[in-house]
PDB file of C-alpha atoms in Angstrom:
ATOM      1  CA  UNK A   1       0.000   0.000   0.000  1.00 68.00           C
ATOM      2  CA  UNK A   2       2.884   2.093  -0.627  1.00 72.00           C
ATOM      3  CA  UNK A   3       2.059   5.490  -1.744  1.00 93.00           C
ATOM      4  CA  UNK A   4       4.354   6.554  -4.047  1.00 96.00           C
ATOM      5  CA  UNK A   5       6.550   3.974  -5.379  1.00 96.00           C
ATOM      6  CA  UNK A   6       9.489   3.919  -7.480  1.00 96.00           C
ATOM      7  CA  UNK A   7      11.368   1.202  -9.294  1.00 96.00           C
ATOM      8  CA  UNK A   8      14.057   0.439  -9.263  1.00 97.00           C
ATOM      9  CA  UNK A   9      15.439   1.460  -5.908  1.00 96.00           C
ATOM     10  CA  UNK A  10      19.005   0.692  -7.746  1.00 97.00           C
ATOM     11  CA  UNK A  11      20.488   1.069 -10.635  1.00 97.00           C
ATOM     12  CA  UNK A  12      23.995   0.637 -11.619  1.00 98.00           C
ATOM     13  CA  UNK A  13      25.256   0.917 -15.504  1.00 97.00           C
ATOM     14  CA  UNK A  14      27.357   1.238 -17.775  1.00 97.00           C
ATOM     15  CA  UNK A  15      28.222   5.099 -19.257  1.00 97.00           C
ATOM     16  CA  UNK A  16      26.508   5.030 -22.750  1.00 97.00           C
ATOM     17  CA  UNK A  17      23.434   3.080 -21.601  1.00 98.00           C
ATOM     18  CA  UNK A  18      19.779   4.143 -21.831  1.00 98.00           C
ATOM     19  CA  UNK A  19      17.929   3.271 -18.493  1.00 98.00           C
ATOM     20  CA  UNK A  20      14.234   4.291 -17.473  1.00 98.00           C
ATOM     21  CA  UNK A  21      13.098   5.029 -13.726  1.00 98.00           C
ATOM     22  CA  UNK A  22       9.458   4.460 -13.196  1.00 98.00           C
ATOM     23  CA  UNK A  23       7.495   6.211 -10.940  1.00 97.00           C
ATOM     24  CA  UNK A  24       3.531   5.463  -9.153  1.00 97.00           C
ATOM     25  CA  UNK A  25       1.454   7.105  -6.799  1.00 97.00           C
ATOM     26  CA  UNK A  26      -2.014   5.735  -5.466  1.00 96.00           C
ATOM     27  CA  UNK A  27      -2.513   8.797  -4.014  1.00 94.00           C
ATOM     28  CA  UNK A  28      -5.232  10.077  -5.990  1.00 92.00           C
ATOM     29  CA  UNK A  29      -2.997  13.271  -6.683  1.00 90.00           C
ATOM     30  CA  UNK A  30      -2.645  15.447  -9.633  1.00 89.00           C
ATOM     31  CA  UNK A  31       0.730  16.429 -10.464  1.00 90.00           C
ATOM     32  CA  UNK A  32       3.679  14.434  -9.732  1.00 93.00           C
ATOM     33  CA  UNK A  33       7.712  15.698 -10.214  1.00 94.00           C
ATOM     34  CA  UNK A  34      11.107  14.457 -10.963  1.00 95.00           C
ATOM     35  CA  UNK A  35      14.166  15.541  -8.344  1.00 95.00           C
ATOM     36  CA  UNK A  36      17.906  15.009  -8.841  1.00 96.00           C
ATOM     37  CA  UNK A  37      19.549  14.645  -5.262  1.00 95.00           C
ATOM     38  CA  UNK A  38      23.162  14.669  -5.689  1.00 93.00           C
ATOM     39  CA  UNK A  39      25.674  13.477  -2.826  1.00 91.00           C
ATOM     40  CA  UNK A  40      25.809  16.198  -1.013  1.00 90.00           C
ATOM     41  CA  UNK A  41      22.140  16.498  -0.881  1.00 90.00           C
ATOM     42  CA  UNK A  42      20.815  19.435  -2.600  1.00 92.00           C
ATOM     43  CA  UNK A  43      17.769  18.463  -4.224  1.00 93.00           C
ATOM     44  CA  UNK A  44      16.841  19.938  -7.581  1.00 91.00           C
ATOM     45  CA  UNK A  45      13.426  19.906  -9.381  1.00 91.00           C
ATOM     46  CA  UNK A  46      13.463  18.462 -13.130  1.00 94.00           C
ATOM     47  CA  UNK A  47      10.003  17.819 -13.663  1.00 92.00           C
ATOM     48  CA  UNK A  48       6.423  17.879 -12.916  1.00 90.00           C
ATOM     49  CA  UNK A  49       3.547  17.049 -14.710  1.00 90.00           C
ATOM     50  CA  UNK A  50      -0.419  18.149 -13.659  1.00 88.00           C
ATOM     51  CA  UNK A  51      -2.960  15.787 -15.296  1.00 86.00           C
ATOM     52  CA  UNK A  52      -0.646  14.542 -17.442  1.00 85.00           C
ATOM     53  CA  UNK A  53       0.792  17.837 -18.986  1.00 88.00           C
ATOM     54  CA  UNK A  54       4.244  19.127 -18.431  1.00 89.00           C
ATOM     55  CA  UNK A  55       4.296  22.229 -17.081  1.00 85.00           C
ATOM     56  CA  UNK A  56       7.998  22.569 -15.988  1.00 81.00           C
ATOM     57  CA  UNK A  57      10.780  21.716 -17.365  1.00 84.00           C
ATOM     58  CA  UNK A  58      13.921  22.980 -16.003  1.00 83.00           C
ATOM     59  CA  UNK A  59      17.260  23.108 -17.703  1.00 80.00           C
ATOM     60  CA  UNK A  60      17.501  19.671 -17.719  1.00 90.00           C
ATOM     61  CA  UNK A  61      20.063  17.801 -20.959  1.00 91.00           C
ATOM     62  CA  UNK A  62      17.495  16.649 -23.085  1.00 92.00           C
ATOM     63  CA  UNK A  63      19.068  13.080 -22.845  1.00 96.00           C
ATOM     64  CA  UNK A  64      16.161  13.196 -19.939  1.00 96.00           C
ATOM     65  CA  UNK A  65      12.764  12.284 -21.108  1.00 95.00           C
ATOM     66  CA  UNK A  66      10.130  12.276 -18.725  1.00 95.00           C
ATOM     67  CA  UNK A  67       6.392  10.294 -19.680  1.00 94.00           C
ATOM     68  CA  UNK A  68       3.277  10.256 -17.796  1.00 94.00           C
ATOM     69  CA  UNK A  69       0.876   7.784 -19.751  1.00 92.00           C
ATOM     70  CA  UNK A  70      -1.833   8.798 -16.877  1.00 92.00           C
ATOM     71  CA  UNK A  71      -1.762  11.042 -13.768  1.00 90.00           C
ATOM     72  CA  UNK A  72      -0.873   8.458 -11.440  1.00 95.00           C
ATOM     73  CA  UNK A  73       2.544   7.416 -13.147  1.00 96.00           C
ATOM     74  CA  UNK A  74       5.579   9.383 -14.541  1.00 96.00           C
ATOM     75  CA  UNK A  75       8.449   7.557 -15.908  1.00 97.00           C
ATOM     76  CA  UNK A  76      12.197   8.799 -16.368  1.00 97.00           C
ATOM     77  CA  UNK A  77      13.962   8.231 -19.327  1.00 97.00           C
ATOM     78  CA  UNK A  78      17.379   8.962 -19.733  1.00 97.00           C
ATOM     79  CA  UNK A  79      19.514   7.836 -23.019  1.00 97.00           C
ATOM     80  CA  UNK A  80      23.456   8.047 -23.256  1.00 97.00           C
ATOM     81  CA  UNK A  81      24.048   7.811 -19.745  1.00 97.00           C
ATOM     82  CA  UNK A  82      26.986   9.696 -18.383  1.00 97.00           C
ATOM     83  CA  UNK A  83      28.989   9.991 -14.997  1.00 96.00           C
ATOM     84  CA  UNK A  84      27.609  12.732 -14.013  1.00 95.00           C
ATOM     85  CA  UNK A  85      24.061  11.633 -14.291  1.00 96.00           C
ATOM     86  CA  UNK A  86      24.910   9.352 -10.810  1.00 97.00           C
ATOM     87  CA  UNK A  87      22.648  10.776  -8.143  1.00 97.00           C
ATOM     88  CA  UNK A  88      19.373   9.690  -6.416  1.00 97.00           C
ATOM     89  CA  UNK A  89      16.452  10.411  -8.438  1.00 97.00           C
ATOM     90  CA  UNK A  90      13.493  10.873  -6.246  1.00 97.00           C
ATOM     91  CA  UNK A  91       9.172  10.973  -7.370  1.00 97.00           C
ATOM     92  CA  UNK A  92       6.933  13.028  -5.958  1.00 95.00           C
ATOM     93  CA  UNK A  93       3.265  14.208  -6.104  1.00 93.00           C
ATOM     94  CA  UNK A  94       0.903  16.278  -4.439  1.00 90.00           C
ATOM     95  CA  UNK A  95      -2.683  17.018  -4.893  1.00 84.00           C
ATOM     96  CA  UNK A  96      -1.992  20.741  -6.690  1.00 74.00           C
ATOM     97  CA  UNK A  97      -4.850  22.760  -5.303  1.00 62.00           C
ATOM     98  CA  UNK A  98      -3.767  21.371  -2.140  1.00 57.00           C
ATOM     99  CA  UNK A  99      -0.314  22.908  -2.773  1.00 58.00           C
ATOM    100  CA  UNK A 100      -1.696  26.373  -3.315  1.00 60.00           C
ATOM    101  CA  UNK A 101      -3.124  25.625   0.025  1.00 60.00           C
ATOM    102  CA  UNK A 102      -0.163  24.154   1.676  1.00 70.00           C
ATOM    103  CA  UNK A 103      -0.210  20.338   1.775  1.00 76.00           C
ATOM    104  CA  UNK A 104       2.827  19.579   0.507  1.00 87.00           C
ATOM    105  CA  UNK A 105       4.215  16.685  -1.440  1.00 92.00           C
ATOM    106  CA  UNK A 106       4.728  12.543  -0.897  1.00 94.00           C
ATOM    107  CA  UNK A 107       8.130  11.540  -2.048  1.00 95.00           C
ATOM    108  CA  UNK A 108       9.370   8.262  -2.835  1.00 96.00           C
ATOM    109  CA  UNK A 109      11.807   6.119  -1.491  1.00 95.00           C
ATOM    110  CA  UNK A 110      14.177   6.965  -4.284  1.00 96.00           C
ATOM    111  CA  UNK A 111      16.357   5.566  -6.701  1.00 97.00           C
ATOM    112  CA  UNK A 112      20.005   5.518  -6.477  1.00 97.00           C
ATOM    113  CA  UNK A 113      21.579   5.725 -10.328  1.00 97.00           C
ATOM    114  CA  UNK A 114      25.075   5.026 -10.340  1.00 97.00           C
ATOM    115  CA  UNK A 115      26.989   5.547 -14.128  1.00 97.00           C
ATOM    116  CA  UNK A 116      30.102   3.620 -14.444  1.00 97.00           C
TER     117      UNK A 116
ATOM    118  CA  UNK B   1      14.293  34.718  -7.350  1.00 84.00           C
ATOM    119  CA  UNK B   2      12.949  32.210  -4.941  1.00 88.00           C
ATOM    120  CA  UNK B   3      15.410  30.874  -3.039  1.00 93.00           C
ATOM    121  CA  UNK B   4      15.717  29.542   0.687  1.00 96.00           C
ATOM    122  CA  UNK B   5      19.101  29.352   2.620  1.00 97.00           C
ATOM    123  CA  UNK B   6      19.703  26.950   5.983  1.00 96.00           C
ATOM    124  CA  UNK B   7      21.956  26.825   8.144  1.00 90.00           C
ATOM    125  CA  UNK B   8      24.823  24.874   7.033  1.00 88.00           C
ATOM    126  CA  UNK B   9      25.541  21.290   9.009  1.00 88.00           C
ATOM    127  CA  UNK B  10      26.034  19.445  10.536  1.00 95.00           C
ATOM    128  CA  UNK B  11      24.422  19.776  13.987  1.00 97.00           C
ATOM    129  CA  UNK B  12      25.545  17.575  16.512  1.00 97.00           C
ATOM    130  CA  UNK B  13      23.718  17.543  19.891  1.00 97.00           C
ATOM    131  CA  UNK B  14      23.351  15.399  22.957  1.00 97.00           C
ATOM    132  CA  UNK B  15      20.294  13.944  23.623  1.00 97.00           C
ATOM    133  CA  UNK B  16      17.593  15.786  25.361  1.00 97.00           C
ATOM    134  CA  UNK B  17      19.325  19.302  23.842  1.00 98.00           C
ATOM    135  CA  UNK B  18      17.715  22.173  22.444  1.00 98.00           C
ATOM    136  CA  UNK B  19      17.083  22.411  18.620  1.00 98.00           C
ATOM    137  CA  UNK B  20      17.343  25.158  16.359  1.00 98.00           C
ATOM    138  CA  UNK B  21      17.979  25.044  12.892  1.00 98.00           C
ATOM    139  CA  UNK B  22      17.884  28.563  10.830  1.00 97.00           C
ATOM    140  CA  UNK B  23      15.952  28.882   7.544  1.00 98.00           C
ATOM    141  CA  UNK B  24      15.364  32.022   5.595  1.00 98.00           C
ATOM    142  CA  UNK B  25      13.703  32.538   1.994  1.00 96.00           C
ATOM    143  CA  UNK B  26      13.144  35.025  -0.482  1.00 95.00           C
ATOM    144  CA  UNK B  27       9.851  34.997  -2.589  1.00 91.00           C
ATOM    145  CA  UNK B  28       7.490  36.728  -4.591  1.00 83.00           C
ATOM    146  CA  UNK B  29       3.885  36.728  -3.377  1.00 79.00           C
ATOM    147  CA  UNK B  30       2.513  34.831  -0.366  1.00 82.00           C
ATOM    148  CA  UNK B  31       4.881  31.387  -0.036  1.00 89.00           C
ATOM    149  CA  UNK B  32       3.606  28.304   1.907  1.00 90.00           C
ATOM    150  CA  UNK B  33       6.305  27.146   4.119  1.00 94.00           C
ATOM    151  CA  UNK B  34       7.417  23.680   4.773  1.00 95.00           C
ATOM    152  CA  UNK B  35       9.998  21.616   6.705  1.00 97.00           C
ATOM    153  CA  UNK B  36      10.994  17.666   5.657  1.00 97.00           C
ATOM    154  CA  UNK B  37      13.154  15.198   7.376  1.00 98.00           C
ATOM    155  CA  UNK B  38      14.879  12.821   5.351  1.00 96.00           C
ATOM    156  CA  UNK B  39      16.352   9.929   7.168  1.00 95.00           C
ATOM    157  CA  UNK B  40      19.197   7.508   5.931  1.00 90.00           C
ATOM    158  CA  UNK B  41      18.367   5.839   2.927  1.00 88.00           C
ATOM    159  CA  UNK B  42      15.024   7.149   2.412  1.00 91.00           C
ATOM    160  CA  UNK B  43      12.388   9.712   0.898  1.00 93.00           C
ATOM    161  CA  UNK B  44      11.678  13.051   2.338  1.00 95.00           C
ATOM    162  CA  UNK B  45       8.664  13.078   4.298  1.00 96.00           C
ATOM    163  CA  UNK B  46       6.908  16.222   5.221  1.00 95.00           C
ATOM    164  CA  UNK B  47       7.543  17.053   8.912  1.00 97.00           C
ATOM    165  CA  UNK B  48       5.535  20.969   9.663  1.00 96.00           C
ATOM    166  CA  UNK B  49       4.112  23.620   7.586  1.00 94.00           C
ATOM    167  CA  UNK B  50       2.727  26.635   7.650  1.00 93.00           C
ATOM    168  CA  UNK B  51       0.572  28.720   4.900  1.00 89.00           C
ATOM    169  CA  UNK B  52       0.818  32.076   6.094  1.00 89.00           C
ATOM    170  CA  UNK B  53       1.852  34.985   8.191  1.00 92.00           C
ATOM    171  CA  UNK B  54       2.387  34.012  12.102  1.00 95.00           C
ATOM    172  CA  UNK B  55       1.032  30.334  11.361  1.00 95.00           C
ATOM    173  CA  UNK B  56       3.161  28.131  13.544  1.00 97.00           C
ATOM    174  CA  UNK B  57       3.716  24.277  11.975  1.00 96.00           C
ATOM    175  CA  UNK B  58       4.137  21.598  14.468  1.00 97.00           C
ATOM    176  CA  UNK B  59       4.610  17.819  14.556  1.00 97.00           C
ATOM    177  CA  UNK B  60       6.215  15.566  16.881  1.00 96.00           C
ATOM    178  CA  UNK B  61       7.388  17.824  19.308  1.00 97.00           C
ATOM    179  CA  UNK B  62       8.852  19.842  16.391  1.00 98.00           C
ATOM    180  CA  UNK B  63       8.016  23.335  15.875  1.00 98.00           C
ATOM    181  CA  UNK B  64       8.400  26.545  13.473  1.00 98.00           C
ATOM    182  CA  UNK B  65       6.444  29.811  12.929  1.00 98.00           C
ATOM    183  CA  UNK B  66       6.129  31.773   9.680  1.00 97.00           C
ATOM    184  CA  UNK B  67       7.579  35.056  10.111  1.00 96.00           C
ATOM    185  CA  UNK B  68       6.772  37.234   7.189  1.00 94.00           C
ATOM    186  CA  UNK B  69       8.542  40.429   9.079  1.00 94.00           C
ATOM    187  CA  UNK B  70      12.212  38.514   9.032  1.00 96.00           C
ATOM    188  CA  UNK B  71      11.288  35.983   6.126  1.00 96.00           C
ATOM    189  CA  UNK B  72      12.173  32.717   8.432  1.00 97.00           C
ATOM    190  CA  UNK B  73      10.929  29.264   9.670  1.00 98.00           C
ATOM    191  CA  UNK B  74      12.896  28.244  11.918  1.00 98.00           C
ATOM    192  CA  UNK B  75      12.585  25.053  13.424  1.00 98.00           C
ATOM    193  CA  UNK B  76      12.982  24.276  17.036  1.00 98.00           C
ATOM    194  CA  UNK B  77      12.361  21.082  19.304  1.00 98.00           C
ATOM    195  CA  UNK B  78      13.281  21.297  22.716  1.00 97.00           C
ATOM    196  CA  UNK B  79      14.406  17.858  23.612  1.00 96.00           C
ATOM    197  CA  UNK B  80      16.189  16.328  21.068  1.00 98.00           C
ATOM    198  CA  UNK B  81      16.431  12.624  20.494  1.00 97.00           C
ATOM    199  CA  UNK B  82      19.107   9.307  19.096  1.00 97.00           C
ATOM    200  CA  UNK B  83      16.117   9.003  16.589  1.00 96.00           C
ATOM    201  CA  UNK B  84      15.665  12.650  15.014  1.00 97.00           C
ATOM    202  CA  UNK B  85      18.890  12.054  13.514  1.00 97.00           C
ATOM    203  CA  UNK B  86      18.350  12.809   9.846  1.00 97.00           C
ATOM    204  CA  UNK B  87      19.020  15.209   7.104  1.00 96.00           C
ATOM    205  CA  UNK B  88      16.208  18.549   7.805  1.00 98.00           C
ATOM    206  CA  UNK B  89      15.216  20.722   4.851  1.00 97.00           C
ATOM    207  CA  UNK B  90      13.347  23.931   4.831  1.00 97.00           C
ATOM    208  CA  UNK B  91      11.459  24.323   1.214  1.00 96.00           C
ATOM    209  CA  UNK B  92       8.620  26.705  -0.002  1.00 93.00           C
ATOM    210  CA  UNK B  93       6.190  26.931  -2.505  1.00 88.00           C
ATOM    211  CA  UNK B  94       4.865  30.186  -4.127  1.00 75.00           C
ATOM    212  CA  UNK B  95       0.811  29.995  -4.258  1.00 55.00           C
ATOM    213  CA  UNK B  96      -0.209  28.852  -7.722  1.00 60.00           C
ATOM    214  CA  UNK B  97       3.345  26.964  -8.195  1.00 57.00           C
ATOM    215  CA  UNK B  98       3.752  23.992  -9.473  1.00 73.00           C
ATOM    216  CA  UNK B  99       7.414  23.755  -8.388  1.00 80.00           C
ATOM    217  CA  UNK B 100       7.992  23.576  -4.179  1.00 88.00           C
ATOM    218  CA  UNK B 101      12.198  24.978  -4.009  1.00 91.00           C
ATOM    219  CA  UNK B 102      14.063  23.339  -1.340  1.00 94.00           C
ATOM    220  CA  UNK B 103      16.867  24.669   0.729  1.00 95.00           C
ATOM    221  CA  UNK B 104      20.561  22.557   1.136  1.00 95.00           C
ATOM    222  CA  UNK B 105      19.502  20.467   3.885  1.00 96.00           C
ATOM    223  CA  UNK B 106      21.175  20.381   7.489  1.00 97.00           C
ATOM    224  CA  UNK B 107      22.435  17.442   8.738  1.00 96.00           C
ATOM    225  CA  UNK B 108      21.428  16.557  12.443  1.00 97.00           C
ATOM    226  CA  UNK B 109      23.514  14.273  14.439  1.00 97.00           C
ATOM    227  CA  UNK B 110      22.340  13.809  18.262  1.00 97.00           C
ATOM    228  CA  UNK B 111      24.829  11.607  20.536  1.00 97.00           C
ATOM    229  CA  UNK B 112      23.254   9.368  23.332  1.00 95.00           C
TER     230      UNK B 112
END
């Protein structure tokens, strides 16, 4: 009955690869978001898609490719894998008229990417 | 820009010590304030908030109140335990955001 669940929880390949990261939530909630954690934790947003829709994108390589094929899932794509891509990748959502109100977000457990 | 600035770590306390940790932010509009406590090899989970001015946030004996005039959320518990060892992060979220900005984290260490 996990919340929001991500698979898997690690990953460890090969520079050049093309790996995916997929994300749930049985939450019920709206928009869900991609974070980068790097190792000395500062946590940066990617992604987030409400209903389905991007609506931000930061300045992420475009090697990233997030897809949400309904509001409760949002997968991470990433092709040509480099070193610096190693970090703990982390889902979230929230219910967004919830967040205009304050209620925050659910993360995941997290996935711990490791480029070689 | 948005931004929100801790205190750096790490904290290291004895048990049953007083807690402060320092968080500022700078934001347009009206921000909804939030702390979250990440422990070792988790997720973050949401710990206190607070949507507006003079709001105070509390959860398991963990407390901070939205001050608008100085811009900070601090948190504060007053007895610290072995178990509230964990990485602390002060984030907000700009009304009608879709994008919640998190500060660097503080590591807490607290020594039986």
């Amino acid at each position: 009955d996990t919340a929001v669940s991500q698979t898997p929880k690690y990953l460890v390949t090969q520079m050049g690869n093309d790996k995916s990261i997929k994300c749930e939530q049985n939450l019920g909630h709206d928009t869900m978001y991609w974070y980068k954690q790097d190792s000395k934790k500062f946590l940066k947003i990617m992604f987030s898609y409400n209903n389905k829709e991007l609506i931000i994108n930061e300045t992420v390589p475009n090697r990233f490719s997030p897809k949400s094929p309904d509001k409760a899932h949002l997968n991470l794509h990433i092709n040509s894998l480099e070193l610096g891509d190693s970090a703990v990748y982390f889902c979230a959502s929230s219910l967004n008229s919830f967040v205009r109100q304050g209620a925050g977000y659910t993360f995941g457990s997290g996935t711990r990417l490791t480029v070689v | 820009g948005d931004s929100v600035t801790q205190m750096e770590g790490p904290v290291t306390l004895s048990e049953e010590a007083f807690l402060t940790i320092n968080c500022t932010y700078t934001a347009t509009g009206y921000p909804s304030l939030f702390w979250y406590v990440q422990y070792p090899g988790e997720g973050l989970q949401l710990l206190l908030k607070a949507t507006k001015a003079d709001d105070k946030g509390s959860n398991k004996g963990f407390e901070a109140t939205y001050r608008k005039e100085t811009t900070s959320f601090h948190l504060e518990k007053g007895s610290v335990q072995v178990s509230d060892s964990a990485v602390y992060f002060c984030a907000l979220t700009v009304g009608g955001g879709f994008k919640t900005i998190f500060g660097a984290g503080t590591r807490l260490f607290v020594k039986a």
